[in-house]
Short mmCIF file of C-alpha atoms in Angstrom, two decimals:
data_model
loop_
_atom_site.label_atom_id
_atom_site.label_comp_id
_atom_site.label_asym_id
_atom_site.label_seq_id
_atom_site.Cartn_x
_atom_site.Cartn_y
_atom_site.Cartn_z
CA MET A 283 2.88 -1.28 12.88
CA ILE A 284 5.94 -0.40 15.20
CA VAL A 285 6.72 3.12 15.97
CA VAL A 286 10.42 4.00 16.41
CA THR A 287 11.32 7.08 18.07
CA GLY A 288 14.98 8.49 17.83
CA ALA A 289 14.87 6.82 14.37
CA THR A 290 17.80 8.70 12.92
CA GLY A 291 20.14 7.97 16.06
CA ASN A 292 22.71 5.27 16.13
CA VAL A 293 20.53 2.65 17.70
CA GLY A 294 17.30 3.78 16.11
CA ARG A 295 18.57 3.82 12.60
CA ALA A 296 20.03 0.37 13.01
CA LEU A 297 16.61 -0.89 14.47
CA VAL A 298 14.57 0.76 11.64
CA GLU A 299 16.85 -0.98 9.07
CA ARG A 300 16.52 -4.30 10.77
CA LEU A 301 12.69 -4.08 11.02
CA ALA A 302 12.30 -2.83 7.48
CA GLY A 303 14.59 -5.76 6.22
CA ALA A 304 12.34 -8.22 8.18
CA GLY A 305 9.28 -6.76 6.19
CA ARG A 306 7.70 -5.11 9.28
CA ALA A 307 5.69 -2.00 8.92
CA VAL A 308 7.64 0.83 10.53
CA ARG A 309 6.72 4.49 11.34
CA ALA A 310 10.09 6.28 12.08
CA VAL A 311 10.00 9.41 14.02
CA SER A 312 12.35 12.08 13.05
CA ARG A 313 12.62 15.89 13.77
CA SER A 314 13.67 16.21 10.00
CA PRO A 315 11.91 13.57 7.91
CA GLU A 316 13.38 15.16 4.65
CA ARG A 317 16.83 14.31 5.66
CA ALA A 318 16.21 10.97 7.47
CA ALA A 319 17.62 8.67 4.73
CA LEU A 320 15.90 5.56 5.88
CA PRO A 321 15.07 2.55 4.00
CA ALA A 322 12.40 2.64 1.34
CA GLY A 323 9.02 1.71 2.58
CA VAL A 324 9.58 3.07 6.02
CA GLU A 325 6.96 5.79 6.90
CA VAL A 326 8.87 8.81 8.26
CA VAL A 327 7.06 11.40 10.38
CA ARG A 328 7.76 14.50 12.49
CA SER A 329 8.43 14.22 16.08
CA ASP A 330 4.80 14.90 17.31
CA PRO A 331 2.36 14.61 14.47
CA ASP A 332 -1.50 13.83 14.98
CA GLY A 333 -2.07 10.06 14.56
CA LEU A 334 1.38 8.99 15.55
CA PHE A 335 0.27 5.79 16.95
CA ASP A 336 -2.66 5.06 14.52
CA GLY A 337 -2.63 1.36 13.79
CA ALA A 338 0.65 0.71 16.10
CA SER A 339 0.86 -2.04 18.40
CA LYS A 340 4.43 -1.54 19.72
CA LEU A 341 6.76 1.30 20.45
CA PHE A 342 10.41 1.52 20.62
CA LEU A 343 11.19 4.46 22.94
CA HIS A 344 14.25 6.56 22.81
CA LEU A 345 14.24 9.28 25.61
CA GLN A 346 15.39 12.11 23.38
CA GLY A 347 11.91 11.58 21.64
CA ALA A 348 10.07 12.37 24.69
CA THR A 349 11.51 14.00 27.83
CA GLY A 350 10.19 15.32 31.16
CA GLU A 351 6.48 15.92 31.48
CA GLN A 352 5.79 14.76 27.86
CA LEU A 353 6.60 11.22 28.59
CA PRO A 354 3.51 10.32 30.65
CA ASP A 355 1.45 12.17 28.02
CA LEU A 356 2.98 10.30 25.17
CA LEU A 357 2.42 6.99 26.92
CA GLU A 358 -1.19 7.76 27.60
CA ARG A 359 -1.65 8.67 23.94
CA ALA A 360 -0.06 5.49 22.83
CA ALA A 361 -2.16 3.33 25.08
CA ARG A 362 -5.35 5.05 23.78
CA ALA A 363 -4.24 4.38 20.38
CA GLY A 364 -3.87 0.74 20.93
CA VAL A 365 -0.13 0.30 21.47
CA ARG A 366 0.42 -2.57 23.73
CA HIS A 367 4.13 -2.94 24.33
CA VAL A 368 6.80 -0.50 24.90
CA VAL A 369 10.68 -1.41 24.51
CA LEU A 370 12.50 1.55 26.34
CA LEU A 371 16.09 2.17 25.59
CA SER A 372 17.20 3.00 29.20
CA SER A 373 20.83 2.94 30.76
CA GLY A 374 23.11 0.32 32.45
CA ILE A 375 23.61 2.91 35.12
CA VAL A 376 20.07 1.96 36.45
CA GLY A 377 20.24 -1.23 38.63
CA ALA A 378 24.12 -1.31 38.48
CA ALA A 379 25.85 -3.07 41.33
CA ASP A 380 27.40 0.50 42.30
CA GLU A 381 24.16 2.37 41.52
CA ASP A 382 24.17 6.03 42.23
CA GLU A 383 20.73 7.35 42.33
CA THR A 384 21.99 10.95 42.45
CA HIS A 385 23.63 10.82 38.98
CA PRO A 386 21.81 12.87 36.57
CA ILE A 387 21.84 10.09 33.75
CA HIS A 388 20.42 7.73 36.40
CA ALA A 389 17.69 10.01 37.45
CA TRP A 390 16.68 10.72 33.88
CA HIS A 391 16.32 7.05 32.99
CA ALA A 392 15.05 5.72 36.22
CA GLN A 393 12.16 8.29 36.07
CA ALA A 394 11.42 7.16 32.41
CA GLU A 395 11.23 3.47 33.50
CA GLN A 396 8.82 4.43 36.26
CA ALA A 397 6.56 6.44 33.87
CA VAL A 398 6.70 3.34 31.51
CA ARG A 399 5.64 1.05 34.43
CA ASP A 400 3.01 3.47 35.58
CA SER A 401 1.49 3.48 32.04
CA GLY A 402 -0.03 0.10 32.25
CA LEU A 403 1.57 -0.93 28.92
CA ALA A 404 3.66 -4.23 28.74
CA TRP A 405 7.31 -3.15 28.73
CA THR A 406 10.93 -4.32 28.14
CA PHE A 407 13.80 -2.46 29.18
CA LEU A 408 17.17 -2.17 27.59
CA ARG A 409 19.96 -1.20 29.87
CA PRO A 410 23.20 -0.90 27.74
CA ASN A 411 26.43 0.28 29.51
CA ALA A 412 29.11 1.98 27.52
CA PHE A 413 28.29 2.43 23.92
CA ALA A 414 31.04 1.85 21.37
CA ALA A 415 29.61 4.89 19.51
CA ASN A 416 30.86 7.07 22.37
CA ALA A 417 34.21 6.74 20.43
CA PHE A 418 32.73 9.23 17.95
CA GLN A 419 33.67 11.92 20.31
CA TRP A 420 37.33 11.47 19.13
CA ALA A 421 36.37 11.31 15.40
CA GLU A 422 37.25 15.03 14.49
CA GLN A 423 40.64 14.67 16.22
CA ILE A 424 41.38 11.42 14.27
CA ARG A 425 40.43 12.83 10.98
CA ALA A 426 42.63 15.78 11.63
CA GLY A 427 45.77 14.11 13.00
CA ASP A 428 47.45 11.15 14.51
CA SER A 429 46.60 11.81 18.30
CA VAL A 430 43.45 11.91 20.61
CA ARG A 431 43.63 14.16 23.39
CA ALA A 432 41.33 12.86 26.19
CA PRO A 433 41.19 11.93 29.80
CA PHE A 434 41.37 8.45 31.40
CA ALA A 435 43.67 6.50 29.12
CA GLY A 436 43.42 3.48 31.27
CA ALA A 437 39.63 3.54 32.13
CA LEU A 438 37.91 0.24 31.33
CA ALA A 439 34.57 -0.32 29.70
CA ALA A 440 33.05 -3.14 27.65
CA PRO A 441 31.44 -0.94 24.78
CA VAL A 442 28.48 -2.39 22.96
CA HIS A 443 27.88 -2.00 19.34
CA GLU A 444 24.79 0.00 18.50
CA ASP A 445 23.43 -2.60 16.13
CA ASP A 446 23.86 -5.24 18.87
CA ILE A 447 21.57 -3.08 20.98
CA ALA A 448 19.11 -2.85 18.00
CA ALA A 449 19.26 -6.51 17.47
CA VAL A 450 18.07 -7.18 21.03
CA ALA A 451 15.37 -4.42 20.64
CA GLU A 452 14.26 -6.25 17.39
CA ARG A 453 13.84 -9.58 19.13
CA ALA A 454 11.97 -7.80 22.11
CA LEU A 455 9.57 -6.27 19.61
CA LEU A 456 8.94 -9.24 17.46
CA ASP A 457 9.40 -12.21 19.82
CA GLU A 458 7.24 -13.43 22.61
CA GLY A 459 8.48 -13.64 26.22
CA HIS A 460 10.32 -10.34 26.62
CA GLU A 461 7.41 -8.57 28.36
CA GLY A 462 8.63 -7.43 31.87
CA ALA A 463 12.16 -8.25 31.19
CA VAL A 464 15.26 -6.11 31.86
CA HIS A 465 18.16 -6.80 29.39
CA ARG A 466 21.44 -5.40 30.50
CA LEU A 467 23.79 -5.11 27.37
CA THR A 468 27.59 -4.85 27.17
CA GLY A 469 30.18 -5.70 24.58
CA PRO A 470 32.03 -9.18 25.00
CA SER A 471 35.07 -7.88 26.84
CA ALA A 472 36.71 -5.02 28.54
CA THR A 473 38.99 -2.55 26.86
CA THR A 474 40.63 0.67 27.92
CA ASN A 475 40.18 3.99 26.15
CA ALA A 476 43.73 3.88 24.79
CA ALA A 477 43.15 0.39 23.40
CA GLN A 478 40.05 1.62 21.58
CA VAL A 479 42.03 4.45 19.92
CA GLU A 480 44.60 1.76 18.77
CA ALA A 481 41.73 -0.23 17.45
CA ILE A 482 40.46 2.66 15.42
CA GLY A 483 44.10 3.38 14.15
CA ARG A 484 44.12 -0.25 12.99
CA ALA A 485 40.79 0.22 11.13
CA VAL A 486 41.91 3.29 9.34
CA GLY A 487 45.48 2.18 8.67
CA ARG A 488 47.24 4.58 10.79
CA GLU A 489 49.20 4.56 14.21
CA LEU A 490 47.26 6.76 16.63
CA ALA A 491 48.43 8.01 20.00
CA PHE A 492 46.27 8.76 23.10
CA VAL A 493 47.46 11.88 24.80
CA GLU A 494 45.96 12.10 28.35
CA ILE A 495 44.67 15.42 29.56
CA SER A 496 43.22 16.68 32.71
CA VAL A 497 39.65 16.33 33.96
CA ASP A 498 39.16 19.96 34.13
CA GLU A 499 40.18 20.49 30.57
CA ALA A 500 37.90 17.53 29.36
CA ALA A 501 34.97 18.99 31.34
CA GLU A 502 34.85 21.99 28.82
CA THR A 503 35.57 19.97 25.61
CA MET A 504 34.05 16.61 25.79
CA PHE A 505 30.60 15.64 24.38
CA PRO A 506 29.67 18.92 22.76
CA GLY A 507 25.94 19.52 22.96
CA MET A 508 25.62 17.65 26.19
CA PRO A 509 24.69 19.65 29.40
CA ARG A 510 28.05 20.40 31.31
CA ASP A 511 26.58 19.15 34.42
CA SER A 512 26.13 15.65 32.67
CA VAL A 513 29.60 15.64 31.42
CA ARG A 514 31.05 16.47 34.83
CA ALA A 515 28.95 13.69 36.43
CA ILE A 516 30.47 11.24 33.81
CA LEU A 517 33.97 12.33 34.51
CA LYS A 518 33.44 12.28 38.19
CA SER A 519 31.82 8.77 38.03
CA THR A 520 34.73 7.58 35.51
CA ALA A 521 37.41 8.93 37.97
CA GLU A 522 35.88 7.10 40.76
CA LYS A 523 34.83 3.86 39.12
CA GLY A 524 36.13 3.62 35.75
CA PHE A 525 39.41 1.77 36.46
CA SER A 526 37.56 -1.34 38.02
CA PRO A 527 36.65 -4.38 35.85
CA PRO A 528 33.47 -3.55 34.06
CA GLU A 529 30.31 -5.52 34.08
CA VAL A 530 30.34 -8.04 30.96
CA THR A 531 27.11 -9.81 30.15
CA THR A 532 26.08 -12.42 27.47
CA THR A 533 22.57 -10.88 26.87
CA VAL A 534 23.29 -10.29 23.35
CA GLU A 535 24.22 -13.79 22.56
CA ARG A 536 21.34 -15.23 24.85
CA VAL A 537 18.66 -13.06 23.13
CA THR A 538 19.86 -13.00 19.49
CA GLY A 539 21.84 -16.23 19.13
CA ARG A 540 24.97 -14.67 18.17
CA PRO A 541 27.99 -13.24 20.39
CA ALA A 542 28.23 -9.60 20.94
CA ARG A 543 30.65 -7.80 18.57
CA THR A 544 34.17 -6.58 19.73
CA PHE A 545 35.10 -2.95 19.80
CA ALA A 546 37.62 -3.73 17.01
CA ALA A 547 34.75 -4.97 14.73
CA TRP A 548 32.70 -1.79 15.62
CA ALA A 549 35.90 0.29 14.72
CA GLU A 550 36.04 -1.68 11.21
CA ASP A 551 32.19 -0.93 10.75
CA HIS A 552 32.89 2.71 11.21
CA ARG A 553 36.26 3.09 9.33
CA GLU A 554 34.81 5.93 7.03
CA ASP A 555 33.64 7.87 9.91
CA PHE A 556 37.21 8.30 11.32
CA GLY A 557 38.69 9.09 7.86
CA GLY A 558 39.46 5.60 6.70
CA VAL A 559 38.95 4.40 3.06
CA LYS A 560 35.83 2.60 2.12
CA VAL A 561 36.70 -1.22 1.43
#
């Protein structure tokens, strides 16, 4: 049995679908099991039930499933129940060449990595850089019109497809040799924010324009639901570092046997999310 936390998130859902498709027993953790809409045969449970780890040997850990002081307790409970290996979805900000230990996202993930190390369980850390799914922040604007108002038109990233992250997680959970490994994950090439919007436009069959706005305006509107200090930290980091060539790794291909997908391929996969017609 493999327990997957964050099972209805972008990466978690893709991982559950992969594991279920491979015939593996999966217990998917969701705050709202009745709305999870996961594959048939997947056991869907609430976030913190008794017996969460009964019969489980492996855990995919998304930090939104266990934060702060809860994480050491969760790991201790997992170990007592017989879980042997944790695959943690961390962040590429940890261990980066220009690592900033004061960044709140760095602190959150670095502390989680240390908690996993301290648990005594075997571990694998996945450290993705920019998620292609970050482009969902523009979805409402794209569905409503033909322009995206956002900062940093020329900022560079190598966005990684959530299913490529899930594919690496699947191999880490199912194959030997990933214990103690740190997998840094990126897309196959660098692209700007403006080019990402253009790629989404091609996917939905429309010409989209990127309209650059100020950092101050963006700090109030970007990533609704995320703490504003985290948003400001992201904007500050992007302003300082986001115009340099990003890290590009071949980890997805090395682990899975196939190259990471481009941002354009991600946009095609998510055409309907941006108002495009199903094909």
